[in-house]
Structure formats: C-alpha cells, structure tokens
Coordinates of C-alpha atoms in Angstrom, one line a residue:
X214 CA 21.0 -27.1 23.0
X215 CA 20.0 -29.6 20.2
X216 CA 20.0 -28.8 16.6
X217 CA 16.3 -29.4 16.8
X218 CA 15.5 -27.2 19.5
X219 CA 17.7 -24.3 17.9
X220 CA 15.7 -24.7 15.1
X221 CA 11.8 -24.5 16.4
X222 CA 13.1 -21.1 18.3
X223 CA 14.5 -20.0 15.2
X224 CA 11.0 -20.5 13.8
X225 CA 9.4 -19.6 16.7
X226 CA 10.8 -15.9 16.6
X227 CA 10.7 -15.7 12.7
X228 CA 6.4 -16.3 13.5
X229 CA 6.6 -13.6 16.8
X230 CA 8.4 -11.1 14.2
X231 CA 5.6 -11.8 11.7
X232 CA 2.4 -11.3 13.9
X233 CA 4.3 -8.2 14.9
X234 CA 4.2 -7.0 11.6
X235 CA 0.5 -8.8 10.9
X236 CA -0.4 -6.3 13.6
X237 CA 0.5 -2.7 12.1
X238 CA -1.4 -4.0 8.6
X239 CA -4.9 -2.3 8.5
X240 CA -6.7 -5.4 7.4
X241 CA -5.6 -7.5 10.4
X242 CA -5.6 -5.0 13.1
X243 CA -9.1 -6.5 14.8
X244 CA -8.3 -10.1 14.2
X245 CA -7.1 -12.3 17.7
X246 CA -3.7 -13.3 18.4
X247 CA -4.2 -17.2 17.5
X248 CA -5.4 -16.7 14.0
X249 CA -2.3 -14.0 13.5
X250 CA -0.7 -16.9 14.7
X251 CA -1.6 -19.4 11.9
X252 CA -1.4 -17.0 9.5
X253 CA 2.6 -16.2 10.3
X254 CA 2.9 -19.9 10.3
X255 CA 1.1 -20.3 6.8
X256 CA 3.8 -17.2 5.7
X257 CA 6.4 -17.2 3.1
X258 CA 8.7 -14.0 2.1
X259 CA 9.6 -13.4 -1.3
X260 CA 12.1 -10.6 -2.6
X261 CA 11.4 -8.6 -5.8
X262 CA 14.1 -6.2 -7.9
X263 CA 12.7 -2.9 -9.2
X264 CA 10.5 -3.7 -12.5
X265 CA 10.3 -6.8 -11.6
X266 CA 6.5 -8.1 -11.9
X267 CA 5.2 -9.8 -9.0
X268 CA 1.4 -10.8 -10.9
X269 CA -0.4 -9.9 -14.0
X270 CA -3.8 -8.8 -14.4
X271 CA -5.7 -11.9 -15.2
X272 CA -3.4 -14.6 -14.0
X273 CA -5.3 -17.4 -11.8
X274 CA -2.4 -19.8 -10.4
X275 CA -0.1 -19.3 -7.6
X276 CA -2.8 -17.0 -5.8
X277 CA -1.6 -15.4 -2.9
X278 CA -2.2 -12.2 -0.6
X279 CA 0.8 -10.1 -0.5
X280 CA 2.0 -8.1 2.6
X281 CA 4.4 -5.4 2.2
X282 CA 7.5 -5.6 4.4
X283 CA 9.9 -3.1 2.7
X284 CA 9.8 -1.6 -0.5
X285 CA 6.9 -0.1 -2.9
X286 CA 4.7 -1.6 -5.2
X287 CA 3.0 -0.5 -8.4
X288 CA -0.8 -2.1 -9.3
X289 CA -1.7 -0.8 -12.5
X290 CA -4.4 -1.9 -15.3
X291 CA -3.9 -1.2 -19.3
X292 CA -6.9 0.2 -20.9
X293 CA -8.0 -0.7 -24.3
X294 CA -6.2 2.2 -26.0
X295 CA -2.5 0.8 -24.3
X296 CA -2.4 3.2 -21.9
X297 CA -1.3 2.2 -18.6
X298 CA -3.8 3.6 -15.2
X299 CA -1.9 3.6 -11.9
X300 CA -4.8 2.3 -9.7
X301 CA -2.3 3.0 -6.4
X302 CA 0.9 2.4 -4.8
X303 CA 1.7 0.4 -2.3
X304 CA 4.3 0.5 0.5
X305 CA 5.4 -1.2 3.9
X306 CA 2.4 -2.4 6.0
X307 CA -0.1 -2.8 3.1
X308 CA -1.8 -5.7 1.6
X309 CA -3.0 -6.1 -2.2
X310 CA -3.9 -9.2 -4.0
X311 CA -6.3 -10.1 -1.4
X312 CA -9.5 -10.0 -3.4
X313 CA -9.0 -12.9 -6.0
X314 CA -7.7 -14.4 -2.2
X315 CA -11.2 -14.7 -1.5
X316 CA -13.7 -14.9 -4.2
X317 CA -11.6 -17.2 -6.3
X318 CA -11.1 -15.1 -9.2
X319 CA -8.1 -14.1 -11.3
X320 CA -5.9 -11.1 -10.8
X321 CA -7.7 -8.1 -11.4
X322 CA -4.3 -6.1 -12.0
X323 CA -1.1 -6.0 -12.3
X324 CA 1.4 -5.9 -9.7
X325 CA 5.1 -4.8 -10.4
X326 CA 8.0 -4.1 -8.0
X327 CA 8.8 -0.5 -8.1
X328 CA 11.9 -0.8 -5.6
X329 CA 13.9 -3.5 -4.0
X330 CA 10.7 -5.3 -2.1
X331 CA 10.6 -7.7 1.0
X332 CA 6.8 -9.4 0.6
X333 CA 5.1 -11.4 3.0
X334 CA 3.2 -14.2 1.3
X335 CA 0.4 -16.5 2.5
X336 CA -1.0 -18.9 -0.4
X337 CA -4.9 -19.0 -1.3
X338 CA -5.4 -22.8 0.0
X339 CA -4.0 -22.0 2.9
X340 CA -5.5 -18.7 3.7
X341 CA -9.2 -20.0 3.2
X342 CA -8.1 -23.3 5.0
X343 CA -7.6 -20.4 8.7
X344 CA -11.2 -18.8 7.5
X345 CA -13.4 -21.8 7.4
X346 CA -11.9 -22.8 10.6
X347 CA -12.0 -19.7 12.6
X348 CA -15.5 -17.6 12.3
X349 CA -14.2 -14.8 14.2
X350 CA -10.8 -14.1 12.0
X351 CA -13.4 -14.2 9.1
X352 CA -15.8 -11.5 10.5
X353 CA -12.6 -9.7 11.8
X354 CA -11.5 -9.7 8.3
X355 CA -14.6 -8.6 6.6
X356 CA -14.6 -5.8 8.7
X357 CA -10.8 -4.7 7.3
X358 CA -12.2 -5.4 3.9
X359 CA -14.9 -2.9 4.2
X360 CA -13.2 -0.2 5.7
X361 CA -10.8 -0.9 2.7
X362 CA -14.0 -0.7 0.4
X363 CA -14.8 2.5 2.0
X364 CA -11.0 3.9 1.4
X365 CA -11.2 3.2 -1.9
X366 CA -15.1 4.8 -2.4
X367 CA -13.3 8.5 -1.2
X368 CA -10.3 8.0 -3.5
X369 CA -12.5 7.7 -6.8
X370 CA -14.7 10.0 -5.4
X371 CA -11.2 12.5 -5.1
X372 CA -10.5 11.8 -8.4
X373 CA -13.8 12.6 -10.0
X374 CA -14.5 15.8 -7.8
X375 CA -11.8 17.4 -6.5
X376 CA -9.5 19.7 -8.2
X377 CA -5.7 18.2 -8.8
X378 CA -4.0 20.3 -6.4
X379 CA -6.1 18.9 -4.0
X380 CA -5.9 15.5 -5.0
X381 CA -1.7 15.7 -5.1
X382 CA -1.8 17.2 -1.5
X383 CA -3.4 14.4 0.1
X384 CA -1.0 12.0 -1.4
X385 CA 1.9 14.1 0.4
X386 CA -0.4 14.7 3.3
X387 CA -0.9 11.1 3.7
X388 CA 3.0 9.8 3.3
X389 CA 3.8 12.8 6.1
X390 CA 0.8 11.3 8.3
X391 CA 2.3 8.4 8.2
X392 CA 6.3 9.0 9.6
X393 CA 4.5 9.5 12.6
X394 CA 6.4 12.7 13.1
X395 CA 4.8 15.6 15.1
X396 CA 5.8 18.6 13.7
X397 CA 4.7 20.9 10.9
X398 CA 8.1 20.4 8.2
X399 CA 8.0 16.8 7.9
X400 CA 10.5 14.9 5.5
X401 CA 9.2 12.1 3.5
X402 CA 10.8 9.7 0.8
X403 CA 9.0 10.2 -2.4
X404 CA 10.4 7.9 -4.8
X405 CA 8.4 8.0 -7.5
X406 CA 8.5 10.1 -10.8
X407 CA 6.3 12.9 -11.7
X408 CA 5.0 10.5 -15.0
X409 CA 4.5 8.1 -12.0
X410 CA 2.8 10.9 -10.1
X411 CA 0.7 12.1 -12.6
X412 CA -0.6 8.7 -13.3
X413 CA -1.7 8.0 -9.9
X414 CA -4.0 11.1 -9.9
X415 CA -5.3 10.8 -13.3
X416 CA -3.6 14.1 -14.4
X417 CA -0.8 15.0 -17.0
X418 CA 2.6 15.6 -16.2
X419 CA 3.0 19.1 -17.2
X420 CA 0.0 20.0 -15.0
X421 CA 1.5 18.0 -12.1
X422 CA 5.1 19.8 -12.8
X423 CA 2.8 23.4 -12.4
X424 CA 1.9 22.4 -9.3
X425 CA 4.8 21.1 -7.5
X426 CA 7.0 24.3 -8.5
X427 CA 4.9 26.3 -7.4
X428 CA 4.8 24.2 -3.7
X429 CA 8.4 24.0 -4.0
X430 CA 8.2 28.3 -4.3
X431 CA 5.8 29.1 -1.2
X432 CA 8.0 26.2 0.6
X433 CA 5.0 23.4 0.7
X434 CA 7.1 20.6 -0.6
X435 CA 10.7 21.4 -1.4
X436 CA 13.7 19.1 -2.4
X437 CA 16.6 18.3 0.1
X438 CA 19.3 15.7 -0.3
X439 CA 17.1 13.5 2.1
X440 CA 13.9 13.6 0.5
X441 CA 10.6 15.9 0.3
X442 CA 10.2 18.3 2.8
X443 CA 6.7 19.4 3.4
X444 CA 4.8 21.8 5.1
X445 CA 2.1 19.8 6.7
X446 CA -0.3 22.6 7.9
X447 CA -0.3 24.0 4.0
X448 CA -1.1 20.5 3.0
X449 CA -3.7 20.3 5.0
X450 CA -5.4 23.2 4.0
X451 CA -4.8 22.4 0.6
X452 CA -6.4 18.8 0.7
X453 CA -9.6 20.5 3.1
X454 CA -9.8 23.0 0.0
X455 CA -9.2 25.9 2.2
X456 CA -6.3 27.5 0.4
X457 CA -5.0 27.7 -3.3
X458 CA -1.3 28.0 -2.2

C-alpha cells in the first residue's frame, strides 16, 4: 500500500469516527449523513488544560462551534458588580459557541476549560459555506436550535420558580439520565465544586452545602471513592416536587 493510500484511509476513518460522534450531539441528530459528512471533513480538534480559556465574552475572530469530545466546559458571563454567573456546563456530546456561528456576532460568553478537554472544531466560514449549500442540513439545524431554545426557556424558568432543592436534583437527575444505566443507585462523576455548584443554580454555597448533607443523610446522593452515588427514584421525586427529602 502506498504512502498516499495509507493516508486518505487514515483520514477516511478519522471522518467515519467524527460523524459517529456528530451523531450522539443533540443539534445534529436529524441532519443526513452527507452533510455530517462535510462537516467531519471541515473538523479540527483542539485540546484545552483545566483553566485554560477557550473564548471570551465579546471576542469576534477565530469564530468557531465547539463540540465536546471529552472533558467539561465552563460558559460564564461577569455582571457589572464583578461577579461571575455560571450560565451552564458543558460536557461530552454538547455543542456551545454556535450562536455567534450563525448570526455573525461576537461571543456572548465566556468559555473556559474546566478539565482536560478534547474539542471538536468546525470554523465559521466553513460552517456557513455547508448551510448555503445544503437547504435541508439548514432546516435540520434550525430544528436542533429550537429545541435547544426551548431547553434553555425551562431552565430559566427552573431558576425563577422552583425552589433550590429542586433545581439541584435535576442537575443530578440529569448527569444519572445520562450514564444510561438502568437501575435506581446510579454513580455519576461530579467534578465540580459546590462554589461551582452553587453558581450554576443561582444559590449560595452554604444553602447548597444544607442541601447536599442532608441527601448525603437519607442516602440521595452520597460520596464513594468513584464518584456520586444517587438515588434516582428520590431525585426524581424531588425534581417533580413530590417530596422534600
């Protein structure tokens, strides 16, 4: 086999082991196999060390959507009085930058690496370059966008309405939902810190400390050496507002 050949398999498998990944990402999951195709062609990876910062609120060069391989990611806005707002965090499957992807705007937070993180990268020129040409990718795409819309219309509505226990048992519920494990004690990695915690559901720390010893107590969410382990029926009910446990 000639060098060349060797080569255009090598890149023919890294694109197959993109699409694959393309195809467990939310925002892509009703888009056609050809315009996966070009996208994993158009795709870069880039690696990030914890605290590193991947983009800045405001910045409007080097534009890309990011895809999360590995890893977990931090987007956060400072308000006027310096304090930072944890807007959500990211892990392996999702997509954020996306928006200034499209409408052509800067960043409208910033993104910092909160782990060692794998990132799948597809620049803004050539993004827009697969939508123009391909009508269906971009209705496919829309469609992602508004379901996304829609996710994010129930999380501010959590945050406004629903009390804080609440609010922290969907977070758990949703990390055990999604190690796709069937049974009611479900470990999950949880490697962020309660200030971290706190932040993402617009609480204090102390308040968020309350409520995790007392989970950690009636055996909702306890500590082991290999991560949280969670009681997902108690979660549930929690999140639903069925129980005050």
């Amino acid at each position: 086999m000639s060098l060349t050949c060797a080569l255009i398999g090598f890149r023919m498998a890294q694109i197959a082991d993109v699409i694959a990944h393309l195809r467990q990402v939310d925002l892509f999951q009703n888009c056609e196999e050809d315009a996966l195709a070009r996208v994993a062609a158009a795709a870069k990876e880039r690696r990030f060390i914890p605290g590193q910062t991947i983009f800045l609120r405001g910045d409007d060069t080097d534009l890309a959507i990011f895809i999360v391989r590995s890893g977990r990611v931090r987007l956060s806005v400072n308000t006027v009085e310096g304090r930072e707002l944890t807007i959500r965090h990211v892990g392996a499957g999702a997509v954020f930058g996306e928006i200034s992807l499209i409408d052509d705007g800067p960043r409208t937070a910033d993104a910092t690496a909160m782990t060692n993180c794998a990132l799948t990268t597809v620049s803004r020129a050539q993004f827009q370059k697969i939508l123009l040409d391909d009508a269906g990718f971009a209705n496919a795409l829309l469609r992602g966008l508004c379901a996304r819309l829609r996710n994010t219309t129930e999380q501010l509505e959590a945050v406004a309405l629903m009390p804080l226990e609440q609010r922290l048992a969907r977070i758990f519920l949703h990390l055990a939902i999604a190690t796709n494990a069937d049974a009611r004690r479900v470990t999950i990695k949880f490697e962020m810190s309660q200030g971290e915690l706190a932040n993402l559901v617009a609480a204090s720390r102390p308040k968020v400390n309350q409520i995790l010893v007392a989970w950690d107590s009636a055996a909702v969410a306890s500590r082991t050496p290999h991560g949280l382990l969670v009681d997902v029926h108690a979660l549930q009910e929690i999140a639903d507002g069925r129980d005050n446990a």
